[in-house]
Coordinates of C-alpha atoms and ligand atoms in Angstrom, one line a residue:
M1 CA 96.6 94.8 76.5
S2 CA 98.4 92.0 79.2
S3 CA 97.3 88.6 78.3
L4 CA 99.4 85.9 80.3
L5 CA 99.5 82.7 79.6
R6 CA 100.2 79.8 82.1
L7 CA 101.0 76.8 80.4
P8 CA 102.5 73.2 82.6
G9 CA 106.1 73.7 82.1
L10 CA 107.8 72.5 78.9
I11 CA 109.6 68.9 78.4
D12 CA 111.9 68.9 75.8
V13 CA 112.5 65.7 74.7
H14 CA 115.6 66.0 72.4
V15 CA 118.6 68.0 73.7
H16 CA 122.0 68.1 73.2
L17 CA 123.6 70.2 76.4
R18 CA 127.6 69.0 75.3
D19 CA 129.5 69.8 78.3
F20 CA 132.6 67.8 79.0
E21 CA 135.3 68.1 75.8
E22 CA 132.4 70.3 74.4
Q23 CA 132.0 73.2 76.9
H24 CA 133.0 75.6 74.6
K25 CA 129.7 74.8 72.7
E26 CA 127.5 74.5 75.8
D27 CA 127.6 72.9 79.2
F28 CA 124.7 71.8 81.5
L29 CA 124.3 74.9 83.6
T30 CA 124.3 77.4 79.6
G31 CA 121.9 74.9 78.4
T32 CA 119.7 74.3 81.3
S33 CA 119.4 78.2 81.8
A34 CA 118.7 78.4 78.2
A35 CA 116.0 75.7 78.4
A36 CA 114.4 77.7 81.3
A37 CA 114.7 80.8 79.8
G38 CA 112.7 79.4 76.6
G39 CA 109.9 78.0 79.6
I40 CA 111.1 74.9 79.2
T41 CA 111.1 73.0 82.9
A42 CA 112.8 69.4 81.9
V43 CA 115.5 67.9 79.0
C44 CA 116.2 64.7 77.5
D45 CA 119.9 64.8 77.2
M46 CA 121.5 62.9 73.8
P47 CA 123.9 60.3 74.1
N48 CA 126.1 61.3 71.2
N49 CA 129.1 63.0 73.2
L50 CA 132.4 62.9 71.9
R51 CA 133.0 59.8 74.9
P52 CA 129.2 58.5 74.3
V53 CA 127.3 57.6 76.8
F54 CA 127.5 53.6 76.0
T55 CA 128.5 52.5 79.6
V56 CA 127.0 52.6 82.8
A57 CA 130.3 54.1 84.4
R58 CA 129.9 57.2 81.5
L59 CA 126.2 57.6 81.9
A60 CA 127.3 58.2 86.0
E61 CA 129.8 61.2 85.1
K62 CA 126.6 63.0 83.3
I63 CA 124.6 62.5 86.1
V64 CA 127.8 63.8 88.6
A65 CA 128.3 67.0 86.2
A66 CA 124.6 67.6 85.6
R67 CA 123.8 67.2 89.4
K68 CA 126.4 70.4 90.0
K69 CA 125.4 72.4 87.3
A70 CA 121.8 72.0 86.0
V71 CA 119.5 74.7 86.9
V72 CA 116.3 72.5 85.0
D73 CA 115.1 69.2 85.6
Y74 CA 116.7 66.5 83.4
A75 CA 116.9 63.0 82.5
F76 CA 119.5 61.2 80.1
Y77 CA 119.5 58.9 77.3
F78 CA 121.8 55.6 76.8
G79 CA 123.2 55.1 73.3
S80 CA 124.5 51.6 71.8
D81 CA 126.7 50.9 68.9
G82 CA 125.5 46.9 69.6
R83 CA 128.9 46.0 71.4
N84 CA 127.1 46.8 75.1
A85 CA 124.5 45.0 75.7
E86 CA 125.6 43.5 78.5
E87 CA 125.2 46.9 80.3
F88 CA 121.9 47.6 79.1
A89 CA 119.8 46.2 82.5
K90 CA 121.8 48.1 84.8
A91 CA 121.2 51.4 82.4
A92 CA 117.8 51.2 81.4
P93 CA 116.2 52.2 85.3
L94 CA 118.3 55.2 85.2
V95 CA 117.3 57.0 81.6
A96 CA 114.7 58.3 79.1
G97 CA 115.1 55.8 77.1
L98 CA 118.1 54.0 74.3
K99 CA 118.7 56.0 71.6
I100 CA 120.1 54.8 68.1
Y101 CA 121.2 56.3 65.0
L102 CA 120.1 54.3 62.3
N103 CA 121.3 57.7 59.8
V104 CA 124.8 59.8 59.7
S105 CA 124.5 62.2 62.8
T106 CA 126.9 64.0 64.8
G107 CA 129.4 61.7 65.9
Q108 CA 130.1 58.5 64.4
F109 CA 127.6 56.4 65.7
K110 CA 125.4 55.3 62.6
V111 CA 124.4 51.9 63.4
E112 CA 124.3 50.2 60.0
N113 CA 124.5 46.1 60.2
E114 CA 120.7 44.9 60.3
E115 CA 121.6 41.7 62.3
I116 CA 123.1 44.4 64.9
L117 CA 120.4 46.2 65.2
E118 CA 118.1 43.2 66.0
N119 CA 120.7 42.5 68.7
I120 CA 120.1 45.6 70.0
F121 CA 116.2 45.6 70.0
S122 CA 116.0 42.6 71.5
A123 CA 118.1 42.8 73.8
W124 CA 117.0 46.5 74.9
P125 CA 114.1 46.1 78.1
K126 CA 110.8 46.8 76.9
Q127 CA 109.8 48.5 79.8
K128 CA 111.8 51.6 77.9
I129 CA 111.2 53.0 75.2
I130 CA 114.1 52.6 72.1
I131 CA 114.2 56.4 70.3
V132 CA 115.9 56.4 67.0
H133 CA 116.8 58.9 64.5
A134 CA 115.7 57.5 60.9
E135 CA 115.2 59.0 57.9
G136 CA 113.6 57.3 54.7
D137 CA 113.6 53.6 54.5
K138 CA 115.1 53.6 58.1
V139 CA 111.7 54.4 58.8
D140 CA 110.9 51.2 57.8
L141 CA 113.4 49.4 59.1
A142 CA 112.6 50.5 62.5
L143 CA 109.1 50.0 62.4
E144 CA 110.0 46.5 61.5
L145 CA 112.1 45.7 64.6
A146 CA 110.0 47.3 67.0
A147 CA 106.4 45.4 65.3
K148 CA 109.4 42.3 65.2
F149 CA 110.3 42.4 69.1
G150 CA 107.5 44.1 70.5
K151 CA 109.1 47.2 71.9
K152 CA 108.2 50.8 72.0
L153 CA 109.8 52.6 69.6
H154 CA 109.8 56.8 68.9
I155 CA 110.5 58.5 66.0
T156 CA 112.6 61.9 66.8
H157 CA 112.9 64.9 64.3
V158 CA 110.2 63.7 61.7
S159 CA 111.3 66.2 58.9
T160 CA 109.4 64.8 55.5
K161 CA 105.6 63.8 54.4
S162 CA 106.5 60.9 53.3
D163 CA 108.3 59.5 57.1
L164 CA 104.8 60.9 58.6
E165 CA 102.9 59.1 56.2
K166 CA 104.8 55.6 57.2
I167 CA 104.2 56.3 61.0
I168 CA 100.8 57.4 60.5
E169 CA 100.5 53.7 58.8
A170 CA 102.0 52.2 61.6
K171 CA 99.9 53.6 64.0
K172 CA 97.0 52.4 62.4
N173 CA 98.2 48.9 62.2
K174 CA 98.7 49.4 66.1
V175 CA 102.5 49.3 66.3
P176 CA 103.9 50.5 69.4
V177 CA 105.5 54.2 67.7
T178 CA 105.1 57.7 68.6
C179 CA 107.3 60.5 67.4
D180 CA 108.0 63.9 67.6
T181 CA 108.9 67.1 65.3
T182 CA 110.7 70.6 65.7
P183 CA 110.3 73.8 64.9
N184 CA 113.0 73.5 62.9
Y185 CA 110.5 71.6 60.3
L186 CA 107.6 73.5 61.2
F187 CA 109.3 77.3 60.5
L188 CA 112.1 76.9 58.0
T189 CA 113.0 75.1 54.8
D190 CA 114.9 73.9 52.1
K191 CA 114.8 78.1 50.9
D192 CA 116.4 79.2 54.4
Y193 CA 118.8 76.9 53.9
Q194 CA 119.3 78.6 50.4
K195 CA 119.8 81.5 52.3
M196 CA 121.7 80.8 55.4
G197 CA 124.1 78.6 54.0
T198 CA 125.9 75.9 56.3
L199 CA 124.1 77.8 59.2
A200 CA 121.1 75.9 58.6
M201 CA 122.9 72.7 58.0
M202 CA 121.1 69.9 60.4
K203 CA 120.0 66.2 60.2
P204 CA 117.6 65.4 59.0
P205 CA 118.6 67.9 56.6
L206 CA 115.8 71.1 55.9
A207 CA 112.9 69.6 54.0
M208 CA 110.3 71.4 51.3
Q209 CA 107.4 73.2 51.4
A210 CA 105.4 70.6 51.1
D211 CA 106.6 68.6 54.0
Q212 CA 106.0 71.4 56.1
D213 CA 102.3 71.5 55.0
F214 CA 102.3 68.4 55.7
L215 CA 103.3 68.2 59.2
W216 CA 101.2 71.1 60.4
A217 CA 98.2 69.2 58.6
H218 CA 98.8 66.1 60.6
L219 CA 100.0 67.5 63.8
S220 CA 97.2 65.4 65.8
D221 CA 99.3 62.4 64.6
I222 CA 102.8 63.4 66.1
D223 CA 103.4 62.7 69.8
C224 CA 105.7 65.6 70.9
I225 CA 107.8 68.5 69.3
S226 CA 111.4 68.7 71.2
T227 CA 114.2 70.8 69.9
D228 CA 116.8 68.8 68.9
H229 CA 118.6 71.9 70.6
A230 CA 122.3 71.3 68.9
P231 CA 124.4 74.0 69.8
H232 CA 128.0 74.0 67.5
T233 CA 129.8 77.8 67.4
L234 CA 129.4 80.3 64.8
E235 CA 133.2 79.5 63.5
E236 CA 132.1 75.7 63.6
K237 CA 129.4 76.7 61.6
K238 CA 131.2 78.9 58.9
S239 CA 134.1 76.6 58.8
A240 CA 135.3 74.5 55.7
K241 CA 133.8 71.4 57.8
P242 CA 130.6 72.3 59.3
P243 CA 128.7 70.5 62.1
N244 CA 125.4 69.4 61.5
G245 CA 122.8 71.0 64.2
V246 CA 121.2 74.5 65.4
P247 CA 120.4 75.9 69.2
G248 CA 116.6 75.8 69.9
L249 CA 115.8 76.1 73.6
E250 CA 114.9 79.4 73.5
T251 CA 113.1 79.8 70.5
L252 CA 110.5 77.0 70.5
L253 CA 107.8 78.4 72.4
P254 CA 107.9 82.0 71.7
L255 CA 107.4 80.5 67.7
L256 CA 104.5 78.2 69.1
L257 CA 103.2 81.3 70.9
T258 CA 103.5 83.4 67.4
A259 CA 101.6 80.3 65.8
L260 CA 99.2 80.5 68.3
T261 CA 98.1 84.4 67.7
E262 CA 98.2 83.3 63.7
N263 CA 95.4 80.7 65.0
R264 CA 97.6 78.2 63.2
I265 CA 97.9 76.3 66.7
S266 CA 95.7 76.4 69.9
V267 CA 96.4 76.0 73.5
K268 CA 95.7 72.8 73.9
E269 CA 97.9 71.8 71.0
I270 CA 100.6 73.3 72.4
I271 CA 100.3 71.4 75.9
R272 CA 99.3 68.2 74.8
L273 CA 102.7 68.7 72.0
T274 CA 105.3 70.3 74.8
N275 CA 103.8 68.5 78.1
E276 CA 101.2 65.8 77.8
G277 CA 103.0 64.0 75.2
P278 CA 106.5 63.9 76.1
R279 CA 104.9 62.6 80.0
K280 CA 103.2 59.6 78.6
V281 CA 105.8 58.8 75.6
F282 CA 108.3 58.8 77.8
G283 CA 107.0 58.3 81.4
I284 CA 107.9 61.6 83.0
N285 CA 105.9 62.8 86.0
Q286 CA 106.1 66.5 86.9
G287 CA 103.8 68.3 89.1
I288 CA 101.2 71.4 88.9
D289 CA 103.8 73.6 90.9
T290 CA 106.3 73.2 87.6
Y291 CA 104.9 75.9 85.1
I292 CA 105.4 78.9 83.2
E293 CA 104.3 82.4 82.3
A294 CA 104.1 84.0 78.9
E295 CA 103.2 87.5 77.8
T296 CA 100.9 86.1 74.3
E297 CA 101.1 89.5 73.3
E298 CA 104.6 90.9 73.7
E299 CA 106.2 90.8 70.4
Y300 CA 109.7 91.1 70.2
K301 CA 113.0 90.4 68.2
I302 CA 114.7 87.1 68.3
E303 CA 118.4 88.5 68.9
N304 CA 121.7 86.3 69.2
K305 CA 123.1 88.9 72.3
N306 CA 119.6 88.1 73.9
L307 CA 120.8 84.2 74.6
F308 CA 121.7 82.4 77.0
T309 CA 123.0 79.5 74.7
K310 CA 127.2 79.4 75.0
C311 CA 127.0 79.2 71.3
G312 CA 125.7 82.7 71.1
W313 CA 123.3 82.3 67.8
S314 CA 120.0 81.3 66.8
P315 CA 118.7 80.5 63.1
F316 CA 115.7 82.5 63.9
A317 CA 117.1 85.6 64.6
G318 CA 115.6 88.6 63.5
W319 CA 112.7 87.1 63.5
I320 CA 109.6 88.7 65.0
V321 CA 108.1 86.9 67.7
S322 CA 105.0 87.2 69.9
G323 CA 105.0 85.7 73.0
K324 CA 107.4 86.4 75.8
I325 CA 108.4 84.0 78.5
V326 CA 108.3 86.3 81.7
R327 CA 108.5 83.7 84.3
T328 CA 109.4 79.6 84.4
V329 CA 108.6 78.1 87.8
I330 CA 109.9 74.8 88.9
R331 CA 108.3 72.6 92.0
G332 CA 107.1 75.8 93.1
Q333 CA 110.9 77.6 93.0
T334 CA 110.5 80.5 90.2
V335 CA 113.9 79.9 88.5
F336 CA 113.9 82.6 85.7
E337 CA 111.8 86.0 85.8
N338 CA 112.4 88.6 83.4
G339 CA 115.4 87.7 81.4
K340 CA 117.1 86.0 84.9
I341 CA 118.1 82.6 86.1
L342 CA 116.9 82.9 90.0
V343 CA 118.2 79.3 91.6
R344 CA 121.8 78.3 92.0
P345 CA 124.0 76.0 89.8
G346 CA 122.5 72.3 90.8
F347 CA 118.9 73.5 91.4
G348 CA 117.6 71.1 88.8
R349 CA 116.9 67.5 89.8
K350 CA 117.0 64.0 87.6
I351 CA 113.5 62.9 86.9
I352 CA 114.0 59.7 85.5
Ligands
DOR1 O1 121.9 68.0 63.1 C1 122.0 67.7 64.0 N1 122.6 67.7 64.9 N2 121.1 66.3 64.3 C2 121.2 65.7 65.1 O2 120.5 64.8 65.3 C3 122.7 65.6 66.2 C4 122.6 66.9 66.7 C5 123.7 67.2 67.2 O3 124.6 66.4 67.9 O4 124.7 68.0 66.9
ZN2 ZN1 120.0 65.5 68.0

């Protein structure tokens, strides 16, 4: 039986497309091709490059590179170490938001000093959102700062029950906060880390079954699902100093569609989390001529050899999923169909 499902194009608000000095892991062409193959029509790229996006000049370099290579639409985040506040007013209109790291992640961009954090929250223009990597007591701190300075705050890749509980409470108290989680935390736990070792190493780390159960039970309190697509090569992941992060652009939708066939999520909820939420939280416009089609009853095995991401592997390799992405259409143009990218590099547009 054929059951073709049409969905508005997915918008992924948290990806690392690397490029530049890290083209051995991913570049704008391979990363956005992976997005198109995964039914994702727009991506928001993080600033933690080897040369981080702390200046408007650096941001301009990324814009130029993406304009030549991207096959899906895109936006960027600006980053801060607290020493670049004079760039904020110029950068803000050009980006989806400001990303700050309150905990350790890839790159050394953690901002520890609370006074510096206060300066960042105070200086960033209030029209644009601040998106943070915050875990544990850093969630409390981020919520305090958002309330104190009246700034919109988005807490990305929420992984635990206690962090989501704090966000739910803050929402009740009218703190202007939103959040996302990723398929990593919805479909993998610390048990998978025990099995897969460094391949499943990421920040925040995989949490416990009770955390995952809480995320599923409180999906309605979560605004978006992002991938945190964080490509590193298998060689790097298996090395003595493995980097944190896993790729995810090509597996998000098949995993959600599998959950759909298992009655764990509805089509309405998938659309809210992957399209309406991202549009509302980040102010992204996307027309009705941008959509995807998936065969929801077609089962297939996720295999590394079929992936477009340059890093060439997935933590979900070997999983049988039901939900094959047949077609990805952006602005009326078929970008991906039956396993092939059909547009030239540079088709993607900057959407913020
Ligand atoms: O595991 C992670 N890797 N978490 C992040 O937030 C960043 C990412 C990366 O850049 O590799
Ligand atoms: Zn990330």
